[in-house]
């Protein structure tokens, strides 16, 4: 059997048509497959590789930590220098109330931990989540998914979750003294990049404050400069009670986190103790990689370049077949009239060495979320391929 056949046989499949490209090298915004074809990466491992693939400083930090120690004990017992250094650095770059970091294995686990923390802090059970939102695929996080197609097969789900419409004033009336938390994405990514109305978001926060409800903001996709701010919430004049991080947090290594004030987080220490348990969460190599990546991100000033790169995509991607283009920095949805059209465009792009895909709840939208380090030359080349792909469909 060749590699592709072994992949199909022995790697558990979740799609009838996986891309099945065999990437053997990744650098910056480029991916090279076994046949030597080099792709421009427009999706960055789904908003993970914000500083590009295999940044030398990230690789160096991984090698250094791997030479010192790997796993030593379950989460939270030992002083692990890479965890402490990264948590301190994150706290320096966050508002003062977000000062205590619980490192997890993944974004979904961060969601789970945050829901549990909200229940512990408030003593309440009700959770408000949003239609077309995505917070992860574990059973609890999946109960929050705002789409019946994706959650229905897994019933019974977590009880007491209300799914409401994002940006809808009616939400304010539903937040009351029974609500443990409101959980929302700062920008609804998988819906196809839908940003909140700032006034609405501020009112949600205000209503949360009035009722003692915790506001959880999921920045797993929007964090680390993706929207042109280090944290997406900075654009909206709100600060969450609990912040969810993942994806770019680990600089290409697996890592998630939920971040809150120490006074909230301390609820996990008593009655019962060990409020959240993980063996590998906050793995030292992941923390070393994440810290190195965050330092690179800040030093290289790629976040400051996001608006001009977003503008370049907007300027170049003009075509009658593009029915809409929504962007929050370098998180961009290029909308077509149908999934069928989008799929043809995507397939052509991949054929021509440009890697892109669609969104979970926005299948008619082509995803652009490249490494923030992508060059303007690469952006121009990528847009040329997308426009050629559209023309090649005779659209
Ligand atoms: N939240 C958001 C907004 C996401 O986009 C994702 C993943 O795509 C998650 C949570 C879940 O993260 P993970 O896949 O690391 O569990």
mmCIF file of C-alpha atoms and ligand atoms in Angstrom:
data_model
loop_
_atom_site.group_PDB
_atom_site.id
_atom_site.type_symbol
_atom_site.label_atom_id
_atom_site.label_comp_id
_atom_site.label_asym_id
_atom_site.label_seq_id
_atom_site.Cartn_x
_atom_site.Cartn_y
_atom_site.Cartn_z
ATOM 1 C CA UNK A 1 0.000 0.000 0.000
ATOM 2 C CA UNK A 2 1.215 3.507 -0.720
ATOM 3 C CA UNK A 3 1.096 6.320 1.882
ATOM 4 C CA UNK A 4 -2.304 7.492 0.712
ATOM 5 C CA UNK A 5 -3.799 4.024 1.007
ATOM 6 C CA UNK A 6 -2.227 3.507 4.448
ATOM 7 C CA UNK A 7 -3.675 6.882 5.494
ATOM 8 C CA UNK A 8 -7.144 5.847 4.354
ATOM 9 C CA UNK A 9 -6.845 2.429 5.986
ATOM 10 C CA UNK A 10 -5.281 3.229 9.346
ATOM 11 C CA UNK A 11 -5.997 6.865 10.131
ATOM 12 C CA UNK A 12 -9.573 7.161 11.399
ATOM 13 C CA UNK A 13 -11.522 9.021 8.739
ATOM 14 C CA UNK A 14 -14.108 11.707 9.396
ATOM 15 C CA UNK A 15 -14.741 12.838 5.841
ATOM 16 C CA UNK A 16 -15.711 10.963 2.687
ATOM 17 C CA UNK A 17 -13.274 13.121 0.711
ATOM 18 C CA UNK A 18 -10.189 14.162 2.685
ATOM 19 C CA UNK A 19 -7.668 16.402 0.914
ATOM 20 C CA UNK A 20 -5.037 13.685 1.420
ATOM 21 C CA UNK A 21 -2.107 15.883 0.409
ATOM 22 C CA UNK A 22 1.149 14.549 1.808
ATOM 23 C CA UNK A 23 3.021 17.580 3.095
ATOM 24 C CA UNK A 24 6.662 16.908 3.841
ATOM 25 C CA UNK A 25 7.938 20.433 4.540
ATOM 26 C CA UNK A 26 6.379 23.682 5.734
ATOM 27 C CA UNK A 27 8.068 27.070 5.957
ATOM 28 C CA UNK A 28 6.558 30.537 6.373
ATOM 29 C CA UNK A 29 3.384 30.603 4.292
ATOM 30 C CA UNK A 30 4.455 27.698 2.054
ATOM 31 C CA UNK A 31 3.757 23.968 2.171
ATOM 32 C CA UNK A 32 5.592 21.426 0.019
ATOM 33 C CA UNK A 33 4.183 17.989 -0.804
ATOM 34 C CA UNK A 34 5.959 14.737 -1.591
ATOM 35 C CA UNK A 35 5.817 15.423 -5.321
ATOM 36 C CA UNK A 36 7.687 18.694 -4.764
ATOM 37 C CA UNK A 37 4.670 20.906 -5.403
ATOM 38 C CA UNK A 38 4.755 24.031 -3.214
ATOM 39 C CA UNK A 39 1.445 25.524 -2.076
ATOM 40 C CA UNK A 40 0.693 28.966 -0.698
ATOM 41 C CA UNK A 41 -1.088 28.299 2.575
ATOM 42 C CA UNK A 42 -4.167 30.505 2.885
ATOM 43 C CA UNK A 43 -5.526 28.783 5.986
ATOM 44 C CA UNK A 44 -2.542 28.408 8.352
ATOM 45 C CA UNK A 45 -3.727 25.077 9.766
ATOM 46 C CA UNK A 46 -7.041 26.868 10.528
ATOM 47 C CA UNK A 47 -5.723 30.026 12.204
ATOM 48 C CA UNK A 48 -2.865 28.252 13.986
ATOM 49 C CA UNK A 49 0.385 29.224 12.289
ATOM 50 C CA UNK A 50 0.079 33.003 12.730
ATOM 51 C CA UNK A 51 3.877 33.414 12.725
ATOM 52 C CA UNK A 52 4.242 31.095 9.746
ATOM 53 C CA UNK A 53 5.241 27.457 9.664
ATOM 54 C CA UNK A 54 8.388 26.380 11.479
ATOM 55 C CA UNK A 55 9.628 29.809 12.492
ATOM 56 C CA UNK A 56 13.306 29.233 13.451
ATOM 57 C CA UNK A 57 12.836 30.750 16.917
ATOM 58 C CA UNK A 58 9.868 28.474 17.614
ATOM 59 C CA UNK A 59 11.763 25.405 16.404
ATOM 60 C CA UNK A 60 14.761 26.415 18.546
ATOM 61 C CA UNK A 61 12.575 26.767 21.658
ATOM 62 C CA UNK A 62 11.033 23.337 21.022
ATOM 63 C CA UNK A 63 14.466 21.730 20.630
ATOM 64 C CA UNK A 64 15.778 23.425 23.757
ATOM 65 C CA UNK A 65 12.840 22.340 25.929
ATOM 66 C CA UNK A 66 12.875 18.804 24.480
ATOM 67 C CA UNK A 67 16.504 18.565 25.605
ATOM 68 C CA UNK A 68 15.595 19.575 29.160
ATOM 69 C CA UNK A 69 12.388 17.754 30.063
ATOM 70 C CA UNK A 70 9.172 16.527 28.475
ATOM 71 C CA UNK A 71 6.204 15.421 30.590
ATOM 72 C CA UNK A 72 7.040 15.257 34.281
ATOM 73 C CA UNK A 73 3.730 15.228 36.203
ATOM 74 C CA UNK A 74 0.041 15.950 35.741
ATOM 75 C CA UNK A 75 -1.073 19.565 35.510
ATOM 76 C CA UNK A 76 -0.596 21.961 38.384
ATOM 77 C CA UNK A 77 1.678 20.170 40.841
ATOM 78 C CA UNK A 78 5.180 21.143 39.784
ATOM 79 C CA UNK A 79 6.646 24.543 38.979
ATOM 80 C CA UNK A 80 7.204 24.050 35.262
ATOM 81 C CA UNK A 81 9.260 26.991 34.047
ATOM 82 C CA UNK A 82 7.865 27.054 30.462
ATOM 83 C CA UNK A 83 4.281 27.225 31.813
ATOM 84 C CA UNK A 84 5.122 29.925 34.341
ATOM 85 C CA UNK A 85 7.059 31.988 31.799
ATOM 86 C CA UNK A 86 4.256 31.788 29.228
ATOM 87 C CA UNK A 87 1.426 32.480 31.697
ATOM 88 C CA UNK A 88 3.322 35.511 33.027
ATOM 89 C CA UNK A 89 3.958 36.813 29.506
ATOM 90 C CA UNK A 90 0.291 36.359 28.573
ATOM 91 C CA UNK A 91 -0.800 38.172 31.732
ATOM 92 C CA UNK A 92 1.537 41.083 30.869
ATOM 93 C CA UNK A 93 -0.260 41.426 27.535
ATOM 94 C CA UNK A 94 -3.818 41.048 28.842
ATOM 95 C CA UNK A 95 -6.064 43.345 30.912
ATOM 96 C CA UNK A 96 -5.316 43.136 34.648
ATOM 97 C CA UNK A 97 -8.404 40.988 35.365
ATOM 98 C CA UNK A 98 -7.126 38.214 33.073
ATOM 99 C CA UNK A 99 -4.195 37.122 35.176
ATOM 100 C CA UNK A 100 -4.597 33.404 35.873
ATOM 101 C CA UNK A 101 -4.064 30.897 33.064
ATOM 102 C CA UNK A 102 -5.246 27.287 33.000
ATOM 103 C CA UNK A 103 -3.399 25.576 30.139
ATOM 104 C CA UNK A 104 -5.257 22.744 28.416
ATOM 105 C CA UNK A 105 -4.543 20.376 25.522
ATOM 106 C CA UNK A 106 -6.916 21.969 23.038
ATOM 107 C CA UNK A 107 -9.467 24.680 22.381
ATOM 108 C CA UNK A 108 -12.364 22.347 23.112
ATOM 109 C CA UNK A 109 -10.900 21.491 26.503
ATOM 110 C CA UNK A 110 -10.541 25.208 27.239
ATOM 111 C CA UNK A 111 -14.263 25.552 26.497
ATOM 112 C CA UNK A 112 -15.051 22.656 28.825
ATOM 113 C CA UNK A 113 -12.953 24.126 31.610
ATOM 114 C CA UNK A 114 -14.515 27.562 31.234
ATOM 115 C CA UNK A 115 -18.066 26.178 31.378
ATOM 116 C CA UNK A 116 -17.169 24.241 34.518
ATOM 117 C CA UNK A 117 -15.576 27.307 36.080
ATOM 118 C CA UNK A 118 -18.654 29.435 35.337
ATOM 119 C CA UNK A 119 -20.833 26.840 37.095
ATOM 120 C CA UNK A 120 -18.506 26.732 40.093
ATOM 121 C CA UNK A 121 -18.247 30.518 40.437
ATOM 122 C CA UNK A 122 -21.946 31.298 40.005
ATOM 123 C CA UNK A 123 -23.583 28.156 41.408
ATOM 124 C CA UNK A 124 -25.882 28.347 38.359
ATOM 125 C CA UNK A 125 -26.379 26.006 35.441
ATOM 126 C CA UNK A 126 -27.859 27.957 32.533
ATOM 127 C CA UNK A 127 -25.603 28.779 29.603
ATOM 128 C CA UNK A 128 -26.385 31.119 26.734
ATOM 129 C CA UNK A 129 -24.692 30.254 23.449
ATOM 130 C CA UNK A 130 -25.297 31.380 19.872
ATOM 131 C CA UNK A 131 -26.612 30.001 16.645
ATOM 132 C CA UNK A 132 -23.856 29.244 14.111
ATOM 133 C CA UNK A 133 -21.202 29.330 16.817
ATOM 134 C CA UNK A 134 -18.428 26.769 17.239
ATOM 135 C CA UNK A 135 -16.491 26.104 20.437
ATOM 136 C CA UNK A 136 -15.134 22.587 19.934
ATOM 137 C CA UNK A 137 -16.173 19.013 19.337
ATOM 138 C CA UNK A 138 -16.064 17.315 22.754
ATOM 139 C CA UNK A 139 -19.480 16.446 24.192
ATOM 140 C CA UNK A 140 -19.816 19.601 26.323
ATOM 141 C CA UNK A 141 -18.411 22.019 23.752
ATOM 142 C CA UNK A 142 -20.511 20.289 21.113
ATOM 143 C CA UNK A 143 -23.627 20.975 23.156
ATOM 144 C CA UNK A 144 -22.862 24.654 22.561
ATOM 145 C CA UNK A 145 -22.668 24.302 18.776
ATOM 146 C CA UNK A 146 -25.262 26.548 17.250
ATOM 147 C CA UNK A 147 -26.394 24.226 14.483
ATOM 148 C CA UNK A 148 -28.815 21.316 14.740
ATOM 149 C CA UNK A 149 -27.167 19.331 11.939
ATOM 150 C CA UNK A 150 -23.897 19.140 13.847
ATOM 151 C CA UNK A 151 -25.272 18.438 17.328
ATOM 152 C CA UNK A 152 -28.330 16.297 16.755
ATOM 153 C CA UNK A 153 -26.545 12.942 16.428
ATOM 154 C CA UNK A 154 -25.008 13.308 19.889
ATOM 155 C CA UNK A 155 -28.078 13.702 22.062
ATOM 156 C CA UNK A 156 -28.568 13.783 24.987
ATOM 157 C CA UNK A 157 -26.568 16.996 25.102
ATOM 158 C CA UNK A 158 -25.703 19.109 28.125
ATOM 159 C CA UNK A 159 -28.967 20.480 29.539
ATOM 160 C CA UNK A 160 -29.910 24.104 30.201
ATOM 161 C CA UNK A 161 -28.234 25.648 27.153
ATOM 162 C CA UNK A 162 -30.122 28.364 25.297
ATOM 163 C CA UNK A 163 -29.133 29.022 21.693
ATOM 164 C CA UNK A 164 -29.905 32.590 20.675
ATOM 165 C CA UNK A 165 -29.131 34.823 17.718
ATOM 166 C CA UNK A 166 -25.852 36.722 17.689
ATOM 167 C CA UNK A 167 -26.256 40.500 17.478
ATOM 168 C CA UNK A 168 -29.901 40.191 18.565
ATOM 169 C CA UNK A 169 -31.174 42.634 21.228
ATOM 170 C CA UNK A 170 -33.530 39.910 22.529
ATOM 171 C CA UNK A 171 -30.481 38.243 24.097
ATOM 172 C CA UNK A 172 -30.362 40.961 26.745
ATOM 173 C CA UNK A 173 -33.734 39.891 28.149
ATOM 174 C CA UNK A 174 -32.599 36.283 28.469
ATOM 175 C CA UNK A 175 -29.549 37.078 30.625
ATOM 176 C CA UNK A 176 -30.800 36.906 34.203
ATOM 177 C CA UNK A 177 -30.012 35.612 37.695
ATOM 178 C CA UNK A 178 -30.244 32.021 36.492
ATOM 179 C CA UNK A 179 -27.554 32.422 33.860
ATOM 180 C CA UNK A 180 -24.103 31.077 34.700
ATOM 181 C CA UNK A 181 -22.448 32.407 31.576
ATOM 182 C CA UNK A 182 -22.817 33.785 28.111
ATOM 183 C CA UNK A 183 -20.316 32.244 25.713
ATOM 184 C CA UNK A 184 -19.620 33.821 22.364
ATOM 185 C CA UNK A 185 -16.983 34.061 19.684
ATOM 186 C CA UNK A 186 -15.551 37.572 19.440
ATOM 187 C CA UNK A 187 -16.110 37.238 15.701
ATOM 188 C CA UNK A 188 -18.249 34.320 14.551
ATOM 189 C CA UNK A 189 -15.600 32.585 12.483
ATOM 190 C CA UNK A 190 -17.202 29.383 11.227
ATOM 191 C CA UNK A 191 -20.386 31.178 10.283
ATOM 192 C CA UNK A 192 -18.217 32.832 7.648
ATOM 193 C CA UNK A 193 -16.731 35.800 9.557
ATOM 194 C CA UNK A 194 -19.585 37.701 11.158
ATOM 195 C CA UNK A 195 -18.480 40.474 13.499
ATOM 196 C CA UNK A 196 -20.514 41.699 16.447
ATOM 197 C CA UNK A 197 -22.161 45.091 16.623
ATOM 198 C CA UNK A 198 -19.948 46.821 19.248
ATOM 199 C CA UNK A 199 -22.958 48.396 21.000
ATOM 200 C CA UNK A 200 -24.655 44.989 21.274
ATOM 201 C CA UNK A 201 -21.542 43.364 22.700
ATOM 202 C CA UNK A 202 -21.134 46.153 25.248
ATOM 203 C CA UNK A 203 -24.795 45.776 26.273
ATOM 204 C CA UNK A 204 -24.323 42.016 26.677
ATOM 205 C CA UNK A 205 -21.354 42.680 28.937
ATOM 206 C CA UNK A 206 -23.321 45.254 30.924
ATOM 207 C CA UNK A 207 -26.246 42.860 31.371
ATOM 208 C CA UNK A 208 -23.814 40.129 32.481
ATOM 209 C CA UNK A 209 -22.393 42.483 35.103
ATOM 210 C CA UNK A 210 -25.850 43.436 36.374
ATOM 211 C CA UNK A 211 -26.894 39.813 36.819
ATOM 212 C CA UNK A 212 -23.621 38.288 38.049
ATOM 213 C CA UNK A 213 -23.331 36.293 34.821
ATOM 214 C CA UNK A 214 -19.858 35.528 33.481
ATOM 215 C CA UNK A 215 -18.993 36.578 29.951
ATOM 216 C CA UNK A 216 -16.834 34.000 28.188
ATOM 217 C CA UNK A 217 -15.223 35.143 24.954
ATOM 218 C CA UNK A 218 -13.812 32.547 22.605
ATOM 219 C CA UNK A 219 -10.689 33.932 20.936
ATOM 220 C CA UNK A 220 -9.425 30.547 19.863
ATOM 221 C CA UNK A 221 -9.603 31.688 16.260
ATOM 222 C CA UNK A 222 -9.447 35.474 16.662
ATOM 223 C CA UNK A 223 -6.575 35.728 19.150
ATOM 224 C CA UNK A 224 -2.892 36.420 18.502
ATOM 225 C CA UNK A 225 -3.277 39.224 15.999
ATOM 226 C CA UNK A 226 -5.624 37.554 13.542
ATOM 227 C CA UNK A 227 -8.073 40.489 13.521
ATOM 228 C CA UNK A 228 -5.395 43.206 13.564
ATOM 229 C CA UNK A 229 -5.438 43.469 17.358
ATOM 230 C CA UNK A 230 -3.494 41.187 19.669
ATOM 231 C CA UNK A 231 -6.895 40.171 21.103
ATOM 232 C CA UNK A 232 -10.065 40.539 19.050
ATOM 233 C CA UNK A 233 -12.018 41.970 22.002
ATOM 234 C CA UNK A 234 -9.798 45.079 21.948
ATOM 235 C CA UNK A 235 -11.785 46.320 18.935
ATOM 236 C CA UNK A 236 -15.059 46.326 20.868
ATOM 237 C CA UNK A 237 -14.353 47.969 24.226
ATOM 238 C CA UNK A 238 -15.207 44.850 26.244
ATOM 239 C CA UNK A 239 -13.144 42.567 28.455
ATOM 240 C CA UNK A 240 -14.415 39.037 29.091
ATOM 241 C CA UNK A 241 -14.522 37.433 32.529
ATOM 242 C CA UNK A 242 -13.086 34.283 30.983
ATOM 243 C CA UNK A 243 -11.030 34.258 27.809
ATOM 244 C CA UNK A 244 -10.619 31.129 25.677
ATOM 245 C CA UNK A 245 -7.384 30.664 23.761
ATOM 246 C CA UNK A 246 -6.101 27.901 21.499
ATOM 247 C CA UNK A 247 -4.810 27.382 17.966
ATOM 248 C CA UNK A 248 -2.044 30.051 17.595
ATOM 249 C CA UNK A 249 -1.465 29.886 21.375
ATOM 250 C CA UNK A 250 0.907 26.935 20.912
ATOM 251 C CA UNK A 251 2.850 28.325 17.934
ATOM 252 C CA UNK A 252 2.105 25.114 16.006
ATOM 253 C CA UNK A 253 2.142 22.786 19.030
ATOM 254 C CA UNK A 254 -1.073 21.589 20.735
ATOM 255 C CA UNK A 255 -2.172 23.974 23.478
ATOM 256 C CA UNK A 256 -5.340 25.651 24.731
ATOM 257 C CA UNK A 257 -6.096 27.851 27.710
ATOM 258 C CA UNK A 258 -8.842 29.541 29.631
ATOM 259 C CA UNK A 259 -7.840 32.714 31.403
ATOM 260 C CA UNK A 260 -9.644 34.524 34.226
ATOM 261 C CA UNK A 261 -9.026 36.498 37.378
ATOM 262 C CA UNK A 262 -7.267 34.479 40.088
ATOM 263 C CA UNK A 263 -10.207 35.103 42.425
ATOM 264 C CA UNK A 264 -12.464 33.231 39.966
ATOM 265 C CA UNK A 265 -9.957 30.530 39.107
ATOM 266 C CA UNK A 266 -9.406 29.731 42.793
ATOM 267 C CA UNK A 267 -12.889 28.185 42.885
ATOM 268 C CA UNK A 268 -11.248 25.110 41.361
ATOM 269 C CA UNK A 269 -9.088 24.552 44.435
ATOM 270 C CA UNK A 270 -11.761 23.602 46.968
ATOM 271 C CA UNK A 271 -14.859 21.462 47.376
ATOM 272 C CA UNK A 272 -14.172 19.534 45.275
ATOM 273 C CA UNK A 273 -10.453 20.117 44.833
ATOM 274 C CA UNK A 274 -8.925 19.564 41.404
ATOM 275 C CA UNK A 275 -11.741 21.387 39.647
ATOM 276 C CA UNK A 276 -10.259 20.481 36.289
ATOM 277 C CA UNK A 277 -7.753 17.694 35.755
ATOM 278 C CA UNK A 278 -5.474 17.087 32.802
ATOM 279 C CA UNK A 279 -2.382 14.959 32.348
ATOM 280 C CA UNK A 280 -0.830 16.764 29.408
ATOM 281 C CA UNK A 281 -2.457 20.230 29.489
ATOM 282 C CA UNK A 282 0.236 22.920 29.407
ATOM 283 C CA UNK A 283 2.860 20.512 28.086
ATOM 284 C CA UNK A 284 6.278 22.131 28.604
ATOM 285 C CA UNK A 285 7.267 21.833 24.935
ATOM 286 C CA UNK A 286 3.965 23.403 23.823
ATOM 287 C CA UNK A 287 4.382 26.257 26.297
ATOM 288 C CA UNK A 288 7.983 26.876 25.202
ATOM 289 C CA UNK A 289 6.854 26.933 21.554
ATOM 290 C CA UNK A 290 3.883 29.189 22.267
ATOM 291 C CA UNK A 291 5.941 31.694 24.219
ATOM 292 C CA UNK A 292 8.563 31.847 21.461
ATOM 293 C CA UNK A 293 5.827 32.329 18.835
ATOM 294 C CA UNK A 294 4.110 35.102 20.779
ATOM 295 C CA UNK A 295 7.404 36.938 21.221
ATOM 296 C CA UNK A 296 8.100 36.633 17.475
ATOM 297 C CA UNK A 297 4.586 37.878 16.681
ATOM 298 C CA UNK A 298 5.071 40.992 18.774
ATOM 299 C CA UNK A 299 8.658 41.681 17.682
ATOM 300 C CA UNK A 300 7.999 41.322 13.941
ATOM 301 C CA UNK A 301 5.088 43.798 14.065
ATOM 302 C CA UNK A 302 2.978 41.542 11.809
ATOM 303 C CA UNK A 303 -0.148 42.569 13.701
ATOM 304 C CA UNK A 304 0.352 46.188 12.633
ATOM 305 C CA UNK A 305 0.501 44.998 9.001
ATOM 306 C CA UNK A 306 -2.819 43.142 9.175
ATOM 307 C CA UNK A 307 -5.005 46.112 8.074
ATOM 308 C CA UNK A 308 -2.959 46.761 4.921
ATOM 309 C CA UNK A 309 -2.885 43.052 4.041
ATOM 310 C CA UNK A 310 -6.647 42.833 4.589
ATOM 311 C CA UNK A 311 -7.039 45.899 2.329
ATOM 312 C CA UNK A 312 -4.908 44.257 -0.368
ATOM 313 C CA UNK A 313 -7.113 41.142 -0.362
ATOM 314 C CA UNK A 314 -10.198 43.393 -0.565
ATOM 315 C CA UNK A 315 -8.737 45.407 -3.439
ATOM 316 C CA UNK A 316 -7.645 42.378 -5.467
ATOM 317 C CA UNK A 317 -10.601 40.084 -4.877
ATOM 318 C CA UNK A 318 -13.178 41.849 -6.990
ATOM 319 C CA UNK A 319 -15.263 39.782 -9.360
ATOM 320 C CA UNK A 320 -18.983 39.678 -10.222
ATOM 321 C CA UNK A 321 -19.129 36.060 -8.979
ATOM 322 C CA UNK A 322 -18.010 37.148 -5.491
ATOM 323 C CA UNK A 323 -21.293 38.036 -3.816
ATOM 324 C CA UNK A 324 -19.763 39.349 -0.594
ATOM 325 C CA UNK A 325 -16.451 39.585 1.222
ATOM 326 C CA UNK A 326 -16.422 39.821 5.022
ATOM 327 C CA UNK A 327 -13.182 40.369 6.882
ATOM 328 C CA UNK A 328 -11.953 40.835 10.415
ATOM 329 C CA UNK A 329 -8.297 41.463 9.648
ATOM 330 C CA UNK A 330 -6.786 38.343 8.110
ATOM 331 C CA UNK A 331 -9.877 36.268 8.825
ATOM 332 C CA UNK A 332 -11.720 36.619 5.550
ATOM 333 C CA UNK A 333 -14.777 34.954 4.011
ATOM 334 C CA UNK A 334 -15.144 35.248 0.232
ATOM 335 C CA UNK A 335 -18.771 34.466 -0.469
ATOM 336 C CA UNK A 336 -20.135 32.768 -3.598
ATOM 337 C CA UNK A 337 -23.726 32.039 -4.506
ATOM 338 C CA UNK A 338 -23.519 28.373 -3.516
ATOM 339 C CA UNK A 339 -21.342 25.642 -2.045
ATOM 340 C CA UNK A 340 -21.129 24.042 -5.486
ATOM 341 C CA UNK A 341 -19.460 27.152 -6.930
ATOM 342 C CA UNK A 342 -17.191 27.555 -3.909
ATOM 343 C CA UNK A 343 -16.109 23.925 -4.060
ATOM 344 C CA UNK A 344 -15.169 24.212 -7.733
ATOM 345 C CA UNK A 345 -13.128 27.328 -6.993
ATOM 346 C CA UNK A 346 -11.395 25.661 -4.037
ATOM 347 C CA UNK A 347 -10.588 22.510 -6.013
ATOM 348 C CA UNK A 348 -9.095 24.579 -8.819
ATOM 349 C CA UNK A 349 -7.034 26.600 -6.318
ATOM 350 C CA UNK A 350 -5.603 23.456 -4.768
ATOM 351 C CA UNK A 351 -4.816 22.113 -8.232
ATOM 352 C CA UNK A 352 -2.923 25.371 -8.875
ATOM 353 C CA UNK A 353 -1.031 25.116 -5.550
ATOM 354 C CA UNK A 354 -3.116 27.392 -3.347
ATOM 355 C CA UNK A 355 -4.499 25.803 -0.191
ATOM 356 C CA UNK A 356 -7.863 27.047 1.017
ATOM 357 C CA UNK A 357 -11.195 25.610 2.178
ATOM 358 C CA UNK A 358 -14.685 26.621 3.331
ATOM 359 C CA UNK A 359 -16.309 27.332 6.707
ATOM 360 C CA UNK A 360 -18.267 24.871 8.850
ATOM 361 C CA UNK A 361 -21.491 26.922 8.801
ATOM 362 C CA UNK A 362 -20.627 28.952 5.707
ATOM 363 C CA UNK A 363 -20.035 26.354 3.032
ATOM 364 C CA UNK A 364 -20.494 28.920 0.248
ATOM 365 C CA UNK A 365 -17.595 30.994 1.634
ATOM 366 C CA UNK A 366 -13.942 30.471 0.772
ATOM 367 C CA UNK A 367 -11.634 30.747 3.776
ATOM 368 C CA UNK A 368 -8.692 33.143 3.844
ATOM 369 C CA UNK A 369 -6.787 33.033 7.128
ATOM 370 C CA UNK A 370 -3.117 32.834 6.167
ATOM 371 C CA UNK A 371 -0.073 33.135 8.395
ATOM 372 C CA UNK A 372 0.076 36.819 9.385
ATOM 373 C CA UNK A 373 3.629 36.751 8.041
ATOM 374 C CA UNK A 374 2.391 36.183 4.475
ATOM 375 C CA UNK A 375 4.091 38.587 2.053
ATOM 376 C CA UNK A 376 2.276 40.985 -0.253
ATOM 377 C CA UNK A 377 3.794 39.126 -3.205
ATOM 378 C CA UNK A 378 2.255 35.881 -1.926
ATOM 379 C CA UNK A 379 -1.084 37.651 -1.414
ATOM 380 C CA UNK A 380 -1.016 38.927 -5.013
ATOM 381 C CA UNK A 381 -0.198 35.465 -6.342
ATOM 382 C CA UNK A 382 -2.941 33.875 -4.207
ATOM 383 C CA UNK A 383 -5.572 36.355 -5.403
ATOM 384 C CA UNK A 384 -4.559 35.834 -9.038
ATOM 385 C CA UNK A 385 -5.135 32.093 -8.603
ATOM 386 C CA UNK A 386 -8.547 32.659 -6.967
ATOM 387 C CA UNK A 387 -9.653 34.960 -9.786
ATOM 388 C CA UNK A 388 -8.366 32.484 -12.387
ATOM 389 C CA UNK A 389 -10.283 29.746 -10.562
ATOM 390 C CA UNK A 390 -13.479 31.763 -10.795
ATOM 391 C CA UNK A 391 -12.933 32.488 -14.493
ATOM 392 C CA UNK A 392 -12.112 28.853 -15.163
ATOM 393 C CA UNK A 393 -15.623 27.950 -13.957
ATOM 394 C CA UNK A 394 -17.034 30.360 -16.539
ATOM 395 C CA UNK A 395 -18.624 32.436 -13.766
HETATM 396 N N1 LIG B 1 -13.455 27.635 19.317
HETATM 397 C C1 LIG B 1 -13.314 28.095 18.071
HETATM 398 C C2 LIG B 1 -13.805 29.466 17.722
HETATM 399 C C3 LIG B 1 -12.720 27.299 17.087
HETATM 400 O O1 LIG B 1 -12.594 27.751 15.824
HETATM 401 C C4 LIG B 1 -12.257 26.014 17.451
HETATM 402 C C5 LIG B 1 -11.648 25.126 16.448
HETATM 403 O O2 LIG B 1 -11.803 25.263 15.254
HETATM 404 C C6 LIG B 1 -12.418 25.575 18.771
HETATM 405 C C7 LIG B 1 -13.027 26.420 19.678
HETATM 406 C C8 LIG B 1 -11.971 24.211 19.197
HETATM 407 O O3 LIG B 1 -10.577 24.107 19.231
HETATM 408 P P1 LIG B 1 -9.885 22.676 19.128
HETATM 409 O O4 LIG B 1 -10.088 22.173 17.730
HETATM 410 O O5 LIG B 1 -8.433 22.935 19.457
HETATM 411 O O6 LIG B 1 -10.529 21.793 20.130
#
